[in-house]
Amino acid sequence: MPRSVSSPRVVNIEDLRRLAQQRLPKVVFDYLDGGAEGEFTLRENCRAFEAITFRPRQAVATHECDLRTKVLGSEISFPAILAPIGYTRLIHASGELAVARAAATAGIGYAVATFAGYKLEDVKAASSGPLWYQLYLVGGRQAAEAGIERARDAGYSALVLTVDTPVSGLRERDLRNGMKELLGGSIFSKLPFLPQLFARPQWLTSFLFDGGLPKLENVNVPGQAPMPLVDVSSGLASAVVTWADLRWIRESWPGAIVIKGVLTGDDARRAADEGAAAIVVSNHGGRQLDCVSPTIRALPEVVAAVNGRIEVLMDGGVRRGSDIVKAICLGAGAVLIGRSYAYGLACAGEAGVARALQILQDDMQRTLSLLGCSTAMKLDSSLISYPHEWLKRN
């Protein structure tokens, strides 16, 4: 492990966040770190975990706790999946390849984003673990069907449909920093925003040696393949997923389908009725509609609504292994983590992602031992206290 991300310099995810802020241009860091509008939901995703307290069983010798679990039939070393993050190659030149390698080494899965900078086939070659493909309908149905076919042929085991992006959220940091201009504007529109890039010469050198702005290698629009990198708002403008789309998607994809972006019991039941194998309780990391429920608060309602019919996962605000434990106690089968590993990627590529996963896994191991629980499979709500109004709708 490089000294830059090893203890004592880095002992938690917040340490990785601070290092990432030092190493990335402001526009890239704020793209990763920011949320929508006033960022209320972004903050509450983390703060809501503080409303949950533990009820440990004392005088119990647990020795080495078993964190293993199964998600969609694949055994993973602890209940975490790396969430899809777009433009990962801007965060670090090794991008999805580094993330896939770190996930496989840690024994967990990884969901690769539509807005990935590396080809699905190359990411698959870099991984020996379970891989999912997160699909946006960017470029229309024909482009989406081509992406589904590539993911199927490459051996991806699940398709993730993100349903909470009929339009892109208002990400004010991106507007102030010139994300749209830097990705797709003219040279004259870029000029006011270039100093922030020159302020991070190490990142800029790596970016230029990597060839500059990467293309969207997995979006094959007829006459324009691969699609150029675009501002996320432009890319999502015609990428709305509806329940009706699941019909033709199921015909194209024979494997498991995961619906990501569910916050209510009604939508959870609808996803189960439409044949989803799993849902992700998610508010897009606070990056879409601001002032929605933090995901850990929405989780009990969704778990009660599906009543074991399909698997329930969650993301949003996970910064410690104890957060993962709380989510499992409330009924999640596993969590998806995003910013936590991306901060590590920004700091040290694959080694940084590995360090983030090590922190979370060690945290979880220690939390189970202190709770007097020998295995992640035995975690349940008897080990926590939480506000019971979270269950008022089901």
Coordinates of C-alpha atoms in Angstrom, one line a residue:
M1 CA 0.0 0.0 0.0
P2 CA 1.5 3.4 -1.0
R3 CA 2.4 5.6 2.0
S4 CA 0.2 8.3 0.6
V5 CA -3.0 6.3 1.6
S6 CA -1.7 4.1 4.4
S7 CA -2.1 4.6 8.1
P8 CA -1.6 6.9 10.0
R9 CA -2.1 9.4 7.1
V10 CA -5.4 7.8 6.1
V11 CA -7.5 6.1 8.7
N12 CA -11.0 6.7 7.5
I13 CA -12.9 7.7 4.3
E14 CA -12.9 11.4 5.3
D15 CA -9.1 11.3 5.1
L16 CA -9.3 10.0 1.6
R17 CA -11.8 12.8 0.8
R18 CA -9.4 15.5 2.0
L19 CA -6.6 14.0 -0.1
A20 CA -8.8 13.8 -3.2
Q21 CA -9.7 17.5 -2.8
Q22 CA -6.0 18.3 -2.8
R23 CA -5.3 16.3 -5.9
L24 CA -8.2 16.9 -8.2
P25 CA -9.1 20.2 -10.0
K26 CA -12.0 21.9 -8.4
V27 CA -14.4 21.0 -11.3
V28 CA -13.6 17.3 -11.0
F29 CA -13.6 17.1 -7.2
D30 CA -16.9 19.0 -7.0
Y31 CA -18.5 16.8 -9.7
L32 CA -17.6 13.8 -7.5
D33 CA -18.4 15.4 -4.1
G34 CA -21.4 17.6 -4.8
G35 CA -25.1 17.3 -4.8
A36 CA -28.2 18.9 -6.2
E37 CA -29.4 22.4 -5.3
G38 CA -28.9 23.2 -1.6
E39 CA -27.4 19.7 -1.0
F40 CA -29.8 19.0 1.9
T41 CA -30.2 15.4 0.8
L42 CA -26.5 15.0 0.3
R43 CA -25.9 16.0 3.9
E44 CA -28.8 14.0 5.3
N45 CA -27.7 10.8 3.6
C46 CA -24.8 10.7 6.0
R47 CA -26.4 12.3 9.0
A48 CA -29.4 10.0 9.1
F49 CA -27.1 7.1 10.1
E50 CA -26.5 9.0 13.3
A51 CA -30.1 8.4 14.3
I52 CA -29.5 4.7 14.5
T53 CA -27.8 3.4 17.7
F54 CA -26.4 0.0 18.5
R55 CA -27.7 -2.5 21.1
P56 CA -24.6 -4.8 21.6
R57 CA -24.6 -8.2 23.2
Q58 CA -21.8 -8.2 25.7
A59 CA -19.5 -10.9 27.1
V60 CA -19.6 -12.8 23.7
A61 CA -16.4 -14.1 22.2
T62 CA -16.7 -13.7 18.4
H63 CA -13.0 -14.1 17.3
E64 CA -13.0 -13.6 13.5
C65 CA -16.4 -12.6 12.2
D66 CA -17.7 -13.9 8.9
L67 CA -18.8 -11.0 6.7
R68 CA -19.6 -13.1 3.6
T69 CA -23.0 -12.9 2.0
K70 CA -24.7 -13.6 -1.4
V71 CA -26.2 -11.0 -3.7
L72 CA -28.1 -12.2 -6.8
G73 CA -26.5 -15.6 -6.4
S74 CA -22.9 -14.4 -6.2
E75 CA -20.9 -14.8 -3.0
I76 CA -19.0 -11.7 -1.9
S77 CA -16.6 -11.2 0.9
F78 CA -18.6 -8.5 2.6
P79 CA -21.9 -6.9 1.8
A80 CA -20.8 -4.2 -0.5
I81 CA -21.0 -3.6 -4.3
L82 CA -19.1 -0.7 -6.0
A83 CA -21.7 1.7 -7.4
P84 CA -21.6 3.0 -11.0
I85 CA -19.9 6.4 -11.3
G86 CA -19.7 8.2 -14.6
Y87 CA -16.6 9.9 -15.9
T88 CA -14.4 7.8 -13.6
R89 CA -11.5 8.3 -16.0
L90 CA -11.5 12.0 -15.2
I91 CA -11.0 11.1 -11.6
H92 CA -8.0 8.9 -12.4
A93 CA -6.6 7.8 -15.8
S94 CA -6.9 4.1 -14.8
G95 CA -10.6 4.6 -14.2
E96 CA -12.9 1.6 -14.3
L97 CA -10.0 -0.8 -14.9
A98 CA -8.5 0.1 -11.5
V99 CA -11.9 -0.1 -9.8
A100 CA -12.7 -3.5 -11.3
R101 CA -9.3 -4.9 -10.2
A102 CA -9.7 -3.6 -6.7
A103 CA -13.2 -5.0 -6.4
A104 CA -12.1 -8.4 -7.6
T105 CA -9.1 -8.5 -5.2
A106 CA -11.4 -7.5 -2.3
G107 CA -13.9 -10.2 -3.4
I108 CA -16.9 -8.0 -4.1
G109 CA -18.8 -6.9 -7.2
Y110 CA -18.8 -3.7 -9.3
A111 CA -21.5 -2.0 -11.4
V112 CA -20.0 -0.3 -14.4
A113 CA -21.6 2.9 -15.5
T114 CA -23.0 3.8 -19.0
F115 CA -20.8 6.9 -18.8
A116 CA -17.6 4.8 -18.4
G117 CA -14.4 5.7 -20.1
Y118 CA -13.3 2.2 -20.8
K119 CA -15.0 -0.5 -22.9
L120 CA -17.1 -3.1 -21.1
E121 CA -15.0 -5.9 -22.6
D122 CA -11.8 -4.3 -21.2
V123 CA -13.3 -3.9 -17.7
K124 CA -14.5 -7.5 -17.7
A125 CA -11.0 -8.6 -18.7
A126 CA -9.6 -6.7 -15.7
S127 CA -11.9 -8.4 -13.2
S128 CA -12.4 -11.9 -11.9
G129 CA -15.4 -10.8 -9.8
P130 CA -19.1 -10.3 -10.5
L131 CA -19.8 -7.3 -12.8
W132 CA -23.1 -5.5 -13.4
Y133 CA -23.8 -3.0 -16.2
Q134 CA -25.7 0.1 -15.3
L135 CA -27.8 1.2 -18.3
Y136 CA -29.0 4.7 -19.3
L137 CA -31.0 5.0 -22.5
V138 CA -28.5 7.5 -23.9
G139 CA -28.7 7.6 -27.6
G140 CA -32.1 5.9 -27.7
R141 CA -33.3 2.4 -27.8
Q142 CA -31.0 1.2 -30.6
A143 CA -27.9 2.3 -28.7
A144 CA -29.2 0.8 -25.5
E145 CA -29.9 -2.5 -27.1
A146 CA -26.3 -2.5 -28.5
G147 CA -25.0 -1.9 -25.0
I148 CA -27.1 -4.6 -23.5
E149 CA -25.8 -7.1 -26.2
R150 CA -22.2 -6.1 -25.4
A151 CA -22.7 -6.6 -21.7
R152 CA -24.4 -9.9 -22.2
D153 CA -21.7 -11.2 -24.6
A154 CA -18.9 -10.0 -22.2
G155 CA -20.4 -12.0 -19.3
Y156 CA -21.9 -9.3 -17.1
S157 CA -24.3 -10.9 -14.6
A158 CA -26.9 -8.2 -14.0
L159 CA -28.4 -5.1 -15.6
V160 CA -28.9 -2.0 -13.5
L161 CA -31.6 0.4 -14.6
T162 CA -31.4 3.8 -12.9
V163 CA -35.0 5.2 -12.9
D164 CA -34.6 8.5 -11.0
T165 CA -33.1 10.6 -13.9
P166 CA -35.9 11.9 -16.1
V167 CA -33.7 15.1 -16.2
S168 CA -30.5 15.8 -14.5
G169 CA -30.6 17.4 -11.1
L170 CA -29.5 21.0 -10.7
R171 CA -25.9 20.6 -9.5
E172 CA -24.9 24.1 -8.7
R173 CA -21.2 23.4 -8.2
D174 CA -20.9 22.0 -11.7
L175 CA -22.5 25.2 -13.1
R176 CA -20.1 27.5 -11.2
N177 CA -17.1 25.4 -12.1
G178 CA -17.8 25.3 -15.8
M179 CA -18.3 21.5 -16.2
K180 CA -20.5 22.0 -19.3
E181 CA -18.0 24.4 -20.9
L182 CA -15.0 22.2 -20.1
L183 CA -16.6 19.1 -21.5
G184 CA -18.2 20.5 -24.6
G185 CA -17.8 24.2 -25.1
S186 CA -15.7 26.2 -27.5
I187 CA -12.1 27.1 -26.6
F188 CA -13.3 30.6 -25.7
S189 CA -16.0 29.4 -23.3
K190 CA -13.4 27.2 -21.6
L191 CA -10.9 30.0 -21.0
P192 CA -12.3 31.3 -17.7
F193 CA -12.3 27.8 -16.2
L194 CA -8.8 26.6 -17.2
P195 CA -6.8 28.0 -14.2
Q196 CA -8.3 25.4 -11.9
L197 CA -6.8 22.7 -14.2
F198 CA -3.3 24.3 -14.2
A199 CA -3.5 24.5 -10.3
R200 CA -3.3 20.6 -10.3
P201 CA -0.3 19.9 -12.6
Q202 CA 0.0 16.3 -11.6
W203 CA -3.6 15.6 -12.5
L204 CA -3.3 17.7 -15.7
T205 CA -0.2 15.8 -16.9
S206 CA -1.9 12.4 -16.3
F207 CA -5.0 13.7 -18.1
L208 CA -3.1 14.9 -21.1
F209 CA -1.0 11.7 -21.4
D210 CA -4.2 9.7 -21.2
G211 CA -5.4 11.5 -24.3
G212 CA -7.6 14.2 -22.8
L213 CA -11.3 13.9 -22.7
P214 CA -12.3 10.2 -23.1
K215 CA -15.2 9.1 -25.3
L216 CA -18.2 7.2 -24.0
E217 CA -16.9 3.9 -25.1
N218 CA -20.1 1.9 -24.4
V219 CA -22.6 4.3 -26.1
N220 CA -22.7 3.4 -29.7
V221 CA -24.9 5.9 -31.5
P222 CA -25.3 5.1 -35.3
G223 CA -22.9 7.4 -37.2
Q224 CA -21.2 8.5 -34.0
A225 CA -19.6 5.6 -32.2
P226 CA -18.3 5.8 -29.6
M227 CA -20.2 8.9 -28.4
P228 CA -18.1 11.9 -27.4
L229 CA -18.0 12.8 -23.7
V230 CA -20.8 15.2 -23.0
D231 CA -22.1 17.2 -20.0
V232 CA -24.3 14.8 -17.9
S233 CA -27.3 17.1 -18.4
S234 CA -27.1 16.8 -22.1
G235 CA -26.5 13.1 -22.0
L236 CA -29.6 12.4 -19.8
A237 CA -32.0 14.7 -21.7
S238 CA -33.4 11.8 -23.8
A239 CA -32.6 8.9 -21.5
V240 CA -35.8 8.6 -19.4
V241 CA -36.5 5.0 -18.3
T242 CA -40.2 4.1 -17.8
W243 CA -41.9 1.0 -16.5
A244 CA -43.0 0.3 -20.1
D245 CA -39.3 0.1 -21.2
L246 CA -38.9 -3.0 -18.9
R247 CA -40.8 -5.1 -21.5
W248 CA -38.3 -4.7 -24.3
I249 CA -35.4 -4.7 -21.9
R250 CA -36.4 -8.0 -20.5
E251 CA -36.6 -9.4 -24.0
S252 CA -33.0 -8.2 -24.7
W253 CA -31.5 -9.2 -21.3
P254 CA -31.9 -12.7 -20.0
G255 CA -30.2 -12.1 -16.7
A256 CA -31.1 -10.4 -13.4
I257 CA -32.5 -6.8 -13.6
V258 CA -31.8 -4.4 -10.8
I259 CA -34.0 -1.2 -10.4
K260 CA -32.0 1.6 -8.9
G261 CA -33.6 4.8 -7.5
V262 CA -36.5 3.5 -5.5
L263 CA -37.6 5.5 -2.4
T264 CA -41.2 4.4 -1.7
G265 CA -43.0 1.2 -0.9
D266 CA -45.3 1.7 -3.9
D267 CA -42.4 1.8 -6.4
A268 CA -40.7 -1.1 -4.7
R269 CA -43.8 -3.3 -5.2
R270 CA -44.1 -2.1 -8.8
A271 CA -40.5 -3.1 -9.5
A272 CA -41.2 -6.6 -8.0
D273 CA -44.4 -6.9 -10.1
E274 CA -42.4 -5.9 -13.3
G275 CA -40.0 -8.8 -12.7
A276 CA -37.0 -7.1 -11.1
A277 CA -34.7 -9.4 -9.2
A278 CA -33.5 -6.6 -6.9
I279 CA -34.0 -2.9 -6.1
V280 CA -31.6 -0.3 -4.8
V281 CA -33.0 2.2 -2.4
S282 CA -31.3 5.2 -3.7
N283 CA -31.6 9.0 -4.1
H284 CA -28.7 9.1 -6.5
G285 CA -26.3 10.2 -3.7
G286 CA -28.3 13.4 -3.3
R287 CA -27.6 14.5 -6.9
Q288 CA -31.1 14.5 -8.3
L289 CA -34.2 15.8 -6.5
D290 CA -33.1 17.6 -3.3
C291 CA -35.1 17.3 -0.1
V292 CA -36.1 13.7 -0.6
S293 CA -35.7 11.2 2.2
P294 CA -32.2 10.0 3.1
T295 CA -32.0 6.4 1.9
I296 CA -31.4 4.7 5.2
R297 CA -34.6 6.3 6.4
A298 CA -36.5 5.1 3.4
L299 CA -35.1 1.6 3.7
P300 CA -37.5 0.1 6.3
E301 CA -40.6 1.1 4.3
V302 CA -39.2 -0.5 1.1
V303 CA -38.1 -3.7 2.9
A304 CA -41.6 -4.0 4.5
A305 CA -43.3 -3.4 1.1
V306 CA -41.5 -6.1 -0.9
N307 CA -41.8 -8.6 2.0
G308 CA -39.0 -10.8 0.8
R309 CA -40.2 -11.1 -2.8
I310 CA -37.0 -9.6 -4.2
E311 CA -33.6 -8.5 -2.9
V312 CA -33.2 -5.0 -1.4
L313 CA -30.0 -3.1 -1.6
M314 CA -29.3 0.5 -0.7
D315 CA -26.8 3.3 -1.3
G316 CA -26.2 6.8 -0.1
G317 CA -24.1 8.2 2.7
V318 CA -22.1 5.1 3.5
R319 CA -18.8 6.3 4.9
R320 CA -18.0 3.7 7.6
G321 CA -18.3 0.0 8.0
S322 CA -20.7 0.6 10.9
D323 CA -23.0 2.3 8.3
I324 CA -23.0 -1.0 6.4
V325 CA -23.9 -2.9 9.5
K326 CA -26.8 -0.5 10.2
A327 CA -28.2 -1.0 6.7
I328 CA -28.0 -4.7 7.0
C329 CA -29.8 -4.6 10.4
L330 CA -32.6 -2.7 8.7
G331 CA -33.1 -5.3 6.0
A332 CA -30.7 -4.5 3.2
G333 CA -28.9 -7.5 1.6
A334 CA -25.9 -5.3 0.8
V335 CA -25.0 -1.7 0.1
L336 CA -23.7 0.1 -2.9
I337 CA -20.8 2.5 -2.2
G338 CA -19.8 5.3 -4.5
R339 CA -18.0 8.4 -3.3
S340 CA -16.1 6.3 -0.7
Y341 CA -14.2 4.4 -3.3
A342 CA -14.0 7.3 -5.7
Y343 CA -12.1 9.4 -3.2
G344 CA -9.6 6.6 -3.0
L345 CA -9.4 6.3 -6.7
A346 CA -8.5 10.0 -6.9
C347 CA -5.8 9.6 -4.4
A348 CA -3.9 6.6 -5.7
G349 CA -5.8 4.7 -8.4
E350 CA -6.3 1.0 -7.7
A351 CA -4.4 1.2 -4.4
G352 CA -6.6 4.0 -3.3
V353 CA -9.8 2.0 -4.0
A354 CA -8.2 -1.0 -2.2
R355 CA -7.5 1.2 0.8
A356 CA -11.1 2.5 0.9
L357 CA -12.4 -1.1 0.8
Q358 CA -9.9 -2.2 3.5
I359 CA -11.1 0.6 5.8
L360 CA -14.8 -0.3 5.3
Q361 CA -14.2 -4.0 5.7
D362 CA -12.1 -3.6 8.8
D363 CA -14.6 -1.2 10.3
M364 CA -17.4 -3.8 9.7
Q365 CA -15.3 -6.6 11.2
R366 CA -14.7 -4.6 14.3
T367 CA -18.3 -3.5 14.6
L368 CA -19.6 -7.0 14.4
S369 CA -17.1 -8.1 17.1
L370 CA -18.2 -5.3 19.4
L371 CA -21.8 -6.1 18.8
G372 CA -21.2 -9.7 19.8
C373 CA -22.4 -11.0 16.4
S374 CA -20.3 -13.7 14.7
T375 CA -21.6 -13.3 11.1
A376 CA -23.2 -10.7 8.9
M377 CA -26.0 -13.2 8.1
K378 CA -27.1 -12.9 11.8
L379 CA -27.5 -9.1 11.8
D380 CA -31.0 -7.9 12.4
S381 CA -33.0 -5.1 13.9
S382 CA -32.6 -6.4 17.5
L383 CA -29.1 -5.1 17.4
I384 CA -30.1 -1.5 16.7
S385 CA -32.5 1.2 17.9
Y386 CA -33.9 3.6 15.2
P387 CA -36.8 6.1 14.9
H388 CA -39.9 3.9 14.4
E389 CA -41.7 6.7 12.4
W390 CA -39.4 5.5 9.6
L391 CA -41.9 2.6 9.2
K392 CA -45.0 4.7 9.2
R393 CA -45.7 4.0 5.5
N394 CA -45.6 0.6 4.0

